PDB file of C-alpha atoms in Angstrom:
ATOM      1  CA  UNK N 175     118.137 124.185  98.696  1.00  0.00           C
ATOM      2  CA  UNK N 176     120.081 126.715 100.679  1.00  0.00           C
ATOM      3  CA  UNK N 177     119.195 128.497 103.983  1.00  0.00           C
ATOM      4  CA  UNK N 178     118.834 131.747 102.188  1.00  0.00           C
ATOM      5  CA  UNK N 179     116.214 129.850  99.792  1.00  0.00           C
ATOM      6  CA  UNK N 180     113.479 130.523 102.205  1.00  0.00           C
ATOM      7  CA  UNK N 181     113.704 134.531 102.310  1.00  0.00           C
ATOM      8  CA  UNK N 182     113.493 134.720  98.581  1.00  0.00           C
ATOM      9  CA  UNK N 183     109.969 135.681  97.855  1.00  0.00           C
ATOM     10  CA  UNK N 184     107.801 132.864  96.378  1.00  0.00           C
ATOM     11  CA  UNK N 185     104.649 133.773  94.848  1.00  0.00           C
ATOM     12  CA  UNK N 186     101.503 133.028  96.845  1.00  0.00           C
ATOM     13  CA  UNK N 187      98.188 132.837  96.901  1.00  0.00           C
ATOM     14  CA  UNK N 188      96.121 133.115  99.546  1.00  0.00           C
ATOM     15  CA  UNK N 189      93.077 130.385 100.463  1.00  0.00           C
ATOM     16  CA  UNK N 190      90.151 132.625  98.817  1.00  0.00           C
ATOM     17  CA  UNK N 191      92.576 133.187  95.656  1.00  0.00           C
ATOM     18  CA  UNK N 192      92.348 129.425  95.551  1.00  0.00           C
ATOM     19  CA  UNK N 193      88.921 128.992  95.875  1.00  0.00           C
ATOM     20  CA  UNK N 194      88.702 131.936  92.774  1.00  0.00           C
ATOM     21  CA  UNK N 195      91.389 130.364  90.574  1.00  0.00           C
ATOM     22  CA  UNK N 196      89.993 126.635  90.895  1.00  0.00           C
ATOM     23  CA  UNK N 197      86.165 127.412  90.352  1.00  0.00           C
ATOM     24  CA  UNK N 198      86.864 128.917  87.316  1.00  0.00           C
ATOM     25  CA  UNK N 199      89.331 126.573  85.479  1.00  0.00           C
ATOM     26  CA  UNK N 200      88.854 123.204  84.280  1.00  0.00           C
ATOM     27  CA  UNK N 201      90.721 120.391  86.461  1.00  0.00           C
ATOM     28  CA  UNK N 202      92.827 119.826  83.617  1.00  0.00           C
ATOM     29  CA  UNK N 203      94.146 123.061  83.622  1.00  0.00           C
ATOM     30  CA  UNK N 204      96.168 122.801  86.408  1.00  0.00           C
ATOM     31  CA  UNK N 205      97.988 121.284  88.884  1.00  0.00           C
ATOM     32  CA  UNK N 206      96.590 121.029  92.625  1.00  0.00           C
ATOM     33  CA  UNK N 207      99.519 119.320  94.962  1.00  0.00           C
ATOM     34  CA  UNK N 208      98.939 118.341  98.186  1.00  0.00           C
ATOM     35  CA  UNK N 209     102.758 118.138  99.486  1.00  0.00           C
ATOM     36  CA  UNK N 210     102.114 117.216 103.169  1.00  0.00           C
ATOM     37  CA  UNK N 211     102.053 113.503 104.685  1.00  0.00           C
ATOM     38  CA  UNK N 212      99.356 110.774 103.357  1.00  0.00           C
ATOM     39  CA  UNK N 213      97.840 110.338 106.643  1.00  0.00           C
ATOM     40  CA  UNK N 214      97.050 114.305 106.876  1.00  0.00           C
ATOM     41  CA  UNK N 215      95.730 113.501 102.921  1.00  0.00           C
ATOM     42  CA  UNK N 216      93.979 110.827 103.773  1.00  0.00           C
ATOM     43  CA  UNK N 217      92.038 113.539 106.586  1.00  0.00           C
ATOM     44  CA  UNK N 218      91.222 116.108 104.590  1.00  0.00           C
ATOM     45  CA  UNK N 219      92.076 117.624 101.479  1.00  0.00           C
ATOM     46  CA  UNK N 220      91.341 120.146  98.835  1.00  0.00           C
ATOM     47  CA  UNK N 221      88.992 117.973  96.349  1.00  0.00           C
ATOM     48  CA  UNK N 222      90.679 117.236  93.239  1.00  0.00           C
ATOM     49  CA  UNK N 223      94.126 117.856  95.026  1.00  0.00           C
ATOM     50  CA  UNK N 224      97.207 115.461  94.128  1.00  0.00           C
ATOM     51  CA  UNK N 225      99.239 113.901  96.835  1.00  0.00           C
ATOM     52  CA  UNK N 226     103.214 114.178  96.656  1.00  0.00           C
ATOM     53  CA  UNK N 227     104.461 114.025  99.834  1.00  0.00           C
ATOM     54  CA  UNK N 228     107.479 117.022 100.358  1.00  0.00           C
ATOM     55  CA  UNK N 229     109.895 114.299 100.542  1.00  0.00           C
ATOM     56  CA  UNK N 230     108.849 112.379  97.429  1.00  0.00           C
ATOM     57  CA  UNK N 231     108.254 115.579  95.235  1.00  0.00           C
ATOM     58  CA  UNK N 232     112.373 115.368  93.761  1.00  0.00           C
ATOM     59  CA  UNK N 233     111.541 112.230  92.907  1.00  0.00           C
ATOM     60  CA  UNK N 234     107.931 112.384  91.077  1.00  0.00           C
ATOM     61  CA  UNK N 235     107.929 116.091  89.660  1.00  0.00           C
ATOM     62  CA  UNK N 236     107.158 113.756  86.166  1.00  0.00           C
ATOM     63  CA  UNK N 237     103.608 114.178  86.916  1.00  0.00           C
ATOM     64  CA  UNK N 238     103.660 117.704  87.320  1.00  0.00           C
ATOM     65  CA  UNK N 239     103.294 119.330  83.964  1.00  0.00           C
ATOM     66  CA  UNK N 240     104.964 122.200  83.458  1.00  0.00           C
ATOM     67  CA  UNK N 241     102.932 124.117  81.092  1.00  0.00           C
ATOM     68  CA  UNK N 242     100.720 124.367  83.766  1.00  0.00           C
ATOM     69  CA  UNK N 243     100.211 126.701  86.602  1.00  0.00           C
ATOM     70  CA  UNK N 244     100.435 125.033  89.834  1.00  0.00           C
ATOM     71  CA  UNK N 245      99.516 125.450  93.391  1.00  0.00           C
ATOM     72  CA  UNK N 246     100.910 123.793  96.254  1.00  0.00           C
ATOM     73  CA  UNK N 247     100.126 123.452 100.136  1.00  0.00           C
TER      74      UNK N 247
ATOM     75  CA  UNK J 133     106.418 126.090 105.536  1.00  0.00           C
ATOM     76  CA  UNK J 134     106.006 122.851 103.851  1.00  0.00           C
ATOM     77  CA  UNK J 135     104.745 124.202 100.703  1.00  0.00           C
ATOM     78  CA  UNK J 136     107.447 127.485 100.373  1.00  0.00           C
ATOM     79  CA  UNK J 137     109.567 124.449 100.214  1.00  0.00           C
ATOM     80  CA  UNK J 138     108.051 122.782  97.509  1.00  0.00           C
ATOM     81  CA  UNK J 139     107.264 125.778  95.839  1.00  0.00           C
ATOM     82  CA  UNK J 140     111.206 126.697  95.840  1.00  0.00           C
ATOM     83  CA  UNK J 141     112.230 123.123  94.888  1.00  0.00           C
ATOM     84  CA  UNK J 142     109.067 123.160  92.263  1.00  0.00           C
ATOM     85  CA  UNK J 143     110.595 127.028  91.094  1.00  0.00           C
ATOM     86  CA  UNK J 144     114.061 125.227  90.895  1.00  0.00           C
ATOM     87  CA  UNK J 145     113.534 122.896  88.784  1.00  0.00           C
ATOM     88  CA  UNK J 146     112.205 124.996  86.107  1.00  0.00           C
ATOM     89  CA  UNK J 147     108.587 125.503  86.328  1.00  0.00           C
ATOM     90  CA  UNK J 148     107.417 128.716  85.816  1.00  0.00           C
ATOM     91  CA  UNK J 149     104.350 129.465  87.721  1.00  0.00           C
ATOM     92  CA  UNK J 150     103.868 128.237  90.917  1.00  0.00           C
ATOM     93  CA  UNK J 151     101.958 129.426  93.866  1.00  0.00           C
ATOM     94  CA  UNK J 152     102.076 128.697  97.550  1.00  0.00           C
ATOM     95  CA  UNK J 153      98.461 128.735  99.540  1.00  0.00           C
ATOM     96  CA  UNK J 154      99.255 131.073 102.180  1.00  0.00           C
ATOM     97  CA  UNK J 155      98.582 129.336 105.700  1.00  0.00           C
ATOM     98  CA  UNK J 156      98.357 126.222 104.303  1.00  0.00           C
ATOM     99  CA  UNK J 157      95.472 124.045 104.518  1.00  0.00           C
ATOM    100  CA  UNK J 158      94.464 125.145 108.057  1.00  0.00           C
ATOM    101  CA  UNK J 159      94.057 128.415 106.135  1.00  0.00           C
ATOM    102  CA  UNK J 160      90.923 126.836 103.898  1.00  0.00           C
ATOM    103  CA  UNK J 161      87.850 127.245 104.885  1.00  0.00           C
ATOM    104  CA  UNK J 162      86.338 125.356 101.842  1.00  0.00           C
ATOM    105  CA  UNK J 163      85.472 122.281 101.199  1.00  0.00           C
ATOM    106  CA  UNK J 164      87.304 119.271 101.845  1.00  0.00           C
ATOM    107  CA  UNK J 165      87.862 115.568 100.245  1.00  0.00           C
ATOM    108  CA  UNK J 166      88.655 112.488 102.291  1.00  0.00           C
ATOM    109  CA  UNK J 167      90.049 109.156 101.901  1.00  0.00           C
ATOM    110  CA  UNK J 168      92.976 108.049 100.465  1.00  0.00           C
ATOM    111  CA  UNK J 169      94.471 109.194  97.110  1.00  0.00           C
ATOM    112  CA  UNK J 170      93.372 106.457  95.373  1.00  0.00           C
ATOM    113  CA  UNK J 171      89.854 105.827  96.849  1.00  0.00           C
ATOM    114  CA  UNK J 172      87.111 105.337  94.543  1.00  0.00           C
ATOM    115  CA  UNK J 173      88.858 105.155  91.595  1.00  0.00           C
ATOM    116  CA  UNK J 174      89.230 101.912  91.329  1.00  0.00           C
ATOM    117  CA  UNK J 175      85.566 101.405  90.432  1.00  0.00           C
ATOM    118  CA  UNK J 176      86.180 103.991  87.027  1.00  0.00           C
ATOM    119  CA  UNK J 177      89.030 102.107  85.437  1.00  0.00           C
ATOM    120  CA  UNK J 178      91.305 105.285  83.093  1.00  0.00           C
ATOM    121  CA  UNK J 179      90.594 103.249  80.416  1.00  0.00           C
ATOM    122  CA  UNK J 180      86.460 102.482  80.252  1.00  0.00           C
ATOM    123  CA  UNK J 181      84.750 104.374  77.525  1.00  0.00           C
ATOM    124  CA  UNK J 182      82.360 107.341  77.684  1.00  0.00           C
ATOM    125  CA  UNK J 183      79.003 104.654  78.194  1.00  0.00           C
ATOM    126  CA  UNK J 184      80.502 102.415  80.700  1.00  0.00           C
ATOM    127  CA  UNK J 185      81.222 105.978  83.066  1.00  0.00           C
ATOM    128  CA  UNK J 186      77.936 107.291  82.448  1.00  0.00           C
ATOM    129  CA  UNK J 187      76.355 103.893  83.636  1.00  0.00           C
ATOM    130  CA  UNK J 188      78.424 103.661  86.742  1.00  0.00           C
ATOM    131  CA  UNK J 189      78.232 107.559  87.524  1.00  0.00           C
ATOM    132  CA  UNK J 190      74.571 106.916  87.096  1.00  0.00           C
ATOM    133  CA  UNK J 191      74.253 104.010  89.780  1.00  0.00           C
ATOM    134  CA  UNK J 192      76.203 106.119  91.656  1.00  0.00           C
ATOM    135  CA  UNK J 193      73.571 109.397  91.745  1.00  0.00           C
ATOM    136  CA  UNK J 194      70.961 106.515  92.255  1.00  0.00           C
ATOM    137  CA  UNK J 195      72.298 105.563  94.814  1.00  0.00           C
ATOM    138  CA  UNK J 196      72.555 108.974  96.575  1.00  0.00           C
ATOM    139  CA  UNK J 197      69.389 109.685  95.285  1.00  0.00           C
ATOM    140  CA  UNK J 198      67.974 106.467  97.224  1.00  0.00           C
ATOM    141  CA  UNK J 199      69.880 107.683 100.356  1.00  0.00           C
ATOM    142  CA  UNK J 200      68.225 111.137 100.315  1.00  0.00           C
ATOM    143  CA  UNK J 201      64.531 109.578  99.763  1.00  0.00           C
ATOM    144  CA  UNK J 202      65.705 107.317 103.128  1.00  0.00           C
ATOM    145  CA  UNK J 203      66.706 110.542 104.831  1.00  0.00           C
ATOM    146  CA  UNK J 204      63.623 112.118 103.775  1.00  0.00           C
ATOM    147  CA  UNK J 205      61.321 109.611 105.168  1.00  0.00           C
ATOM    148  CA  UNK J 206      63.296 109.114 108.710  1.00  0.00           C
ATOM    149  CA  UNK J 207      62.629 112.530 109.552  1.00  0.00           C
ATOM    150  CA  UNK J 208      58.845 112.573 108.783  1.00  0.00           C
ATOM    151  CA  UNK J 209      58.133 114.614 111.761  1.00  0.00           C
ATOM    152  CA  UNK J 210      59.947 117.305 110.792  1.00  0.00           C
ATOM    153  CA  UNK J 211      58.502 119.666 108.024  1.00  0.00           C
ATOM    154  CA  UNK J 212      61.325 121.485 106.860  1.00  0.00           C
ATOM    155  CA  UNK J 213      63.941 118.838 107.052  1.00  0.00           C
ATOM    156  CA  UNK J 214      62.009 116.267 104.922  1.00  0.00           C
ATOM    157  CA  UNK J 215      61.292 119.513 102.086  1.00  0.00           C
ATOM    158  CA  UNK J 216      65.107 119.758 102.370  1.00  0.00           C
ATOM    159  CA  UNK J 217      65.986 116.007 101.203  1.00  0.00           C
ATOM    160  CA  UNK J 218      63.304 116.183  98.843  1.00  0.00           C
ATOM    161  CA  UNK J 219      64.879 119.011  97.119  1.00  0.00           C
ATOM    162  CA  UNK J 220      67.953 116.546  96.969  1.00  0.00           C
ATOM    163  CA  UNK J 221      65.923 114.016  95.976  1.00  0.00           C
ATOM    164  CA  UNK J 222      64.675 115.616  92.688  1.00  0.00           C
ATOM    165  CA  UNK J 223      68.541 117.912  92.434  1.00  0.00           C
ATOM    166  CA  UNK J 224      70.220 113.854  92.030  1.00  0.00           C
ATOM    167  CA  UNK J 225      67.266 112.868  89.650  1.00  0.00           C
ATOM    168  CA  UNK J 226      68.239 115.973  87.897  1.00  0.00           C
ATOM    169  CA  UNK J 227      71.979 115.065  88.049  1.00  0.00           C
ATOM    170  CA  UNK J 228      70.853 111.615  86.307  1.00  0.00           C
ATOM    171  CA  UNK J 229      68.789 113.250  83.663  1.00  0.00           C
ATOM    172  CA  UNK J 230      71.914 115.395  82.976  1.00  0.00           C
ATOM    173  CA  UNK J 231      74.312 112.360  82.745  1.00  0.00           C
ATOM    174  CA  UNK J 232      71.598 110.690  80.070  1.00  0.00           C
ATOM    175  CA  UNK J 233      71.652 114.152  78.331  1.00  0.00           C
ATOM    176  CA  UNK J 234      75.606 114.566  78.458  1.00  0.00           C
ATOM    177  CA  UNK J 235      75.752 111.078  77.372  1.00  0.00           C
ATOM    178  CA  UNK J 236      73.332 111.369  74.517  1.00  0.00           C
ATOM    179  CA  UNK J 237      74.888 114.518  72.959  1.00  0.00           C
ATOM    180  CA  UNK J 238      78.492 113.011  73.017  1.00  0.00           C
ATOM    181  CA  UNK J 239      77.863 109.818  71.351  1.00  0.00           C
ATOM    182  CA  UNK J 240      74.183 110.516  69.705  1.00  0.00           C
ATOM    183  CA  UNK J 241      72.612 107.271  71.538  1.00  0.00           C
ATOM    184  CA  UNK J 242      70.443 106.434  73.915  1.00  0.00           C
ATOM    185  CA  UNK J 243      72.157 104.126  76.688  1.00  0.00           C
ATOM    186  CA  UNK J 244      71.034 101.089  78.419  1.00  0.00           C
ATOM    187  CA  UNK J 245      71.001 101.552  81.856  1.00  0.00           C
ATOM    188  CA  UNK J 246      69.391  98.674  83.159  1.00  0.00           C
ATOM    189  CA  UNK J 247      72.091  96.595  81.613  1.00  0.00           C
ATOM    190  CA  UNK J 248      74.665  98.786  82.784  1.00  0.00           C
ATOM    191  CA  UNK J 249      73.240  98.694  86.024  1.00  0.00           C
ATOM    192  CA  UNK J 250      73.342  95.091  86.146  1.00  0.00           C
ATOM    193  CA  UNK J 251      76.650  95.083  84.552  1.00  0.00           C
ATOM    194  CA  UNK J 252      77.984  97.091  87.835  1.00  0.00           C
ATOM    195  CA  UNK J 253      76.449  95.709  90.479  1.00  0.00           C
ATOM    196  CA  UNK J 254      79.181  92.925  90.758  1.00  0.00           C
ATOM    197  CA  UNK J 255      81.873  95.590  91.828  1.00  0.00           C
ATOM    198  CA  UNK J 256      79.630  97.587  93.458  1.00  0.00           C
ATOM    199  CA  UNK J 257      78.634  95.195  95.652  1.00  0.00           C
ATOM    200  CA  UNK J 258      75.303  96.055  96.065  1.00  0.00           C
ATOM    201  CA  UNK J 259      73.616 100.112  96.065  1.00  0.00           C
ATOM    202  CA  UNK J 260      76.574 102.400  96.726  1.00  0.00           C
ATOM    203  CA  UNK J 261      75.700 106.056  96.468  1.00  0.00           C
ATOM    204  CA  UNK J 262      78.156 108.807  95.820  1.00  0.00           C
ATOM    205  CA  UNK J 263      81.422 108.220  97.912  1.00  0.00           C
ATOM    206  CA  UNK J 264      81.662 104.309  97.558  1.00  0.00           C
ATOM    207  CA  UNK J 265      79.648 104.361 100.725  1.00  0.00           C
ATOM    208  CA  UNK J 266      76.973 101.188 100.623  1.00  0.00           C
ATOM    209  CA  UNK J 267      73.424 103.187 100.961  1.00  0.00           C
ATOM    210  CA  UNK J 268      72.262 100.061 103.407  1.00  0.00           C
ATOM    211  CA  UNK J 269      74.867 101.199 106.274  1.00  0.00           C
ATOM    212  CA  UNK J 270      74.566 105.536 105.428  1.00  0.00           C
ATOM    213  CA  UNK J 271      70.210 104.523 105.810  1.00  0.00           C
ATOM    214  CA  UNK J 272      71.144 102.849 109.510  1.00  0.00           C
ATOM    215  CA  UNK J 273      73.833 105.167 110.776  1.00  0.00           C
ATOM    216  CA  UNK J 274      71.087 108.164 110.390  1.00  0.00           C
ATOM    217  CA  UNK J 275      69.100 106.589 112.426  1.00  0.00           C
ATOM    218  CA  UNK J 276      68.393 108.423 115.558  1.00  0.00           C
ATOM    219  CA  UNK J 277      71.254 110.725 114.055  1.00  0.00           C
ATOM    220  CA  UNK J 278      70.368 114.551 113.934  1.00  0.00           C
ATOM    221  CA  UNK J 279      69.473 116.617 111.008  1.00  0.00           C
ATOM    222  CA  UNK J 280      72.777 118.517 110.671  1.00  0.00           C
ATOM    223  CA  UNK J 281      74.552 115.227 111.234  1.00  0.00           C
ATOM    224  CA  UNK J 282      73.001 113.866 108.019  1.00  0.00           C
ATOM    225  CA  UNK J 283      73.635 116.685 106.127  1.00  0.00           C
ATOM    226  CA  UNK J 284      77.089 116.578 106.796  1.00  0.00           C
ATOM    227  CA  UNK J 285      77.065 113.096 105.656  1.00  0.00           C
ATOM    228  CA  UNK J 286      75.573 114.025 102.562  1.00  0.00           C
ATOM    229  CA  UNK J 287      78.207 116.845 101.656  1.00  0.00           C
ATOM    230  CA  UNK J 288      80.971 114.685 102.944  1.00  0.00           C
ATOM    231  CA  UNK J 289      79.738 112.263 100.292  1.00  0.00           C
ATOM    232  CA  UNK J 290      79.325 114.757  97.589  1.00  0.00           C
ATOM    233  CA  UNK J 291      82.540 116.235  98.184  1.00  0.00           C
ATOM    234  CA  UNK J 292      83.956 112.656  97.889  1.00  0.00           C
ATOM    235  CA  UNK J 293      82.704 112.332  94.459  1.00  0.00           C
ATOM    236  CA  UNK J 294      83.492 116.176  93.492  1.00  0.00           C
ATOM    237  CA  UNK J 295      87.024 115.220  94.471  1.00  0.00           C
ATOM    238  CA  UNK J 296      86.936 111.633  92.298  1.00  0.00           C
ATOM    239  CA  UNK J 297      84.913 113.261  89.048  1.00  0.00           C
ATOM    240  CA  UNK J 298      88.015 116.076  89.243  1.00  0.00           C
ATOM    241  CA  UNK J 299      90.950 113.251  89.382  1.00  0.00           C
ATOM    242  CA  UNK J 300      89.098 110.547  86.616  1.00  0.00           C
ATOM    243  CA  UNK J 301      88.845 113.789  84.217  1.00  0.00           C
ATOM    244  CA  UNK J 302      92.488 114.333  84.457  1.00  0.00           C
ATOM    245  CA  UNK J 303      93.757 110.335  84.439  1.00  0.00           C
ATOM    246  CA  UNK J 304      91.003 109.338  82.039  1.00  0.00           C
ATOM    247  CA  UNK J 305      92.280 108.442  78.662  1.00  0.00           C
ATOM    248  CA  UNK J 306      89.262 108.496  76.282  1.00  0.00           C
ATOM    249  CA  UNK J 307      88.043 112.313  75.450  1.00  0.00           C
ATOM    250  CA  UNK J 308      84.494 111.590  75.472  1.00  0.00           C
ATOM    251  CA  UNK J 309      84.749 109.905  78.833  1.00  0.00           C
ATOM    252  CA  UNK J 310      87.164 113.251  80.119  1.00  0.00           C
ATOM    253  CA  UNK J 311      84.437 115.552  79.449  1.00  0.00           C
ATOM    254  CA  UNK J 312      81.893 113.491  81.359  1.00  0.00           C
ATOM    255  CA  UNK J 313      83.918 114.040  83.965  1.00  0.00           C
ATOM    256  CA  UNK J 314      84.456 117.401  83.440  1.00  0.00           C
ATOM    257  CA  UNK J 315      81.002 117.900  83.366  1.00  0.00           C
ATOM    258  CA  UNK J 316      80.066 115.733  86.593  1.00  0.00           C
ATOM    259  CA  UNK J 317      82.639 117.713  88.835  1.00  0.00           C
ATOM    260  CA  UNK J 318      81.083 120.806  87.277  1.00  0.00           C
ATOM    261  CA  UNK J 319      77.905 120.118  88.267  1.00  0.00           C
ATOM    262  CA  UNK J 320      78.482 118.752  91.677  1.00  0.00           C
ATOM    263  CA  UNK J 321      79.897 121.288  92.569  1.00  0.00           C
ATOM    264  CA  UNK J 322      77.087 123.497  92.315  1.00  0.00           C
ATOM    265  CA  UNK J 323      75.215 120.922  94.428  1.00  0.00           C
ATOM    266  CA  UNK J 324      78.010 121.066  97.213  1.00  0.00           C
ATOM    267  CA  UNK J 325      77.331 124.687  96.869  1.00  0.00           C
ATOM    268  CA  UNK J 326      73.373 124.475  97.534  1.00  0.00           C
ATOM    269  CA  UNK J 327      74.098 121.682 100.395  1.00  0.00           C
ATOM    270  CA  UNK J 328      76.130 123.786 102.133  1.00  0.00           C
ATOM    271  CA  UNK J 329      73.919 126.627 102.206  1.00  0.00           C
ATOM    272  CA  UNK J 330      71.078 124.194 103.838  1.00  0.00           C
ATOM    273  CA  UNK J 331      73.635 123.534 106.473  1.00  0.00           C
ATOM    274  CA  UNK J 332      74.286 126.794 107.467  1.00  0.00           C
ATOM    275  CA  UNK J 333      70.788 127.202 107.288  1.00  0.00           C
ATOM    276  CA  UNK J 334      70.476 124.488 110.276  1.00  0.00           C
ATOM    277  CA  UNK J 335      73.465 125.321 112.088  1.00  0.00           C
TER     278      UNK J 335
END
């Protein structure tokens, strides 16, 4: 990923557009990834949220599907 | 920061739509699951059928339900507070008379629960109520414990098995089984929704 990388504009959503999208879809509709470290997982996290660590993500986007919207924090 | 990164690498590698939660998770004010990724699951293995989930989902509520009837009676003095576990009392009885209904109209039989109760008790290792948490232990850390303080226990336990009913629909392999799951996390999390309007209620 280059430097300029992080100035093009990702699409976001913000916390109440969350709360929206995942009260009105089925779990299996999506995917929910919590990309931050286990321990901060292991404190709190959105219910029903995966855990791929940033650094592991490369390695495991296999259990992301990509028909799928997804939503990462 | 964290997640415009993933959501770049994510974008990268060919997915289509992908979001970033602005502010991250300090940004939610919802609900939140703890424990590790794997905790509770262990007790639904992906692969048990439809009646073996609905019996252990079931000892589960009874458990909770046994936790709130605790709760209820601890805080005798106290008018309001014992209406409010009573109302949980008789929303997990309802939550068990759903999972006998869901369970009825997906396979057209009545199940055992005695005999599935028995059947778990060996890995549950006694009552455990929603959240793997043993109801012997919740019942004595309430004790001299404040109102609010056991509500949050309660939620924190609900969300706990909001979060595990979510993950065992999406890993579970058996389609009758999925939707009981589908169901459950539906239906808690109406529940979490009336809990936490006690709270603020209280607080």
């Amino acid at each position: 990923m280059g430097v300029l990388d992080y100035f093009k504009s990702i699409p976001t959503m913000t916390a109440d557009e969350v709360r929206l999208f995942l009260s009105e879809k089925l779990p299996d509709a999506y995917n929910l990834v919590d990309v931050r470290q286990p321990r901060e997982y292991e404190r709190d996290h959105i219910p029903g949220a995966n855990l791929i660590p940033m650094a592991e993500l490369k390695g495991r986007l296999k259990e992301i599907d990509p028909a799928k919207p997804t939503i990462v924090y | 920061m964290r997640s415009r990164s993933a959501a770049t690498l994510l974008l990268g590698s060919g997915l289509k739509d992908v979001y970033s939660m602005e502010g991250g998770l300090r940004a939610w004010n919802g609900m939140v699951a703890h424990g590790q990724p794997e905790a509770g699951m262990a007790y639904f293995s992906p692969a048990a059928d439809g009646e073996d989930i609905v019996g252990l989902a079931w000892s589960l509520e009874e458990g909770s339900r046994l936790f709130y009837q605790a709760v209820s009676e601890h805080f005798n003095d106290d008018k309001e507070t014992q209406q409010m576990f009573s109302w949980l009392v008789s929303a997990e009885k309802n939550h068990e008379k759903h999972l006998l209904e869901t369970y009825e109209s997906l396979t057209g039989t009545q199940p055992d629960f005695e005999k599935l109760r028995a059947k778990f008790s060996d890995s549950l290792n006694g009552t455990v109520m929603e959240g793997g948490i043993p109801v012997k232990e919740a019942i004595a850390w309430i004790k001299g414990k404040g109102v609010s303080e056991s509500l949050e226990l309660a939620i924190a336990m609900e969300v706990n098995a909001y979060d595990l009913y979510i993950k065992m629909s999406r890993v579970t392999e058996d389609k009758q089984a999925k939707q009981i799951f589908e169901k459950l996390s539906a239906e808690e999390q109406v529940h979490l929704e009336k809990l936490a309007s006690l709270l603020d209620d209280r607080i």
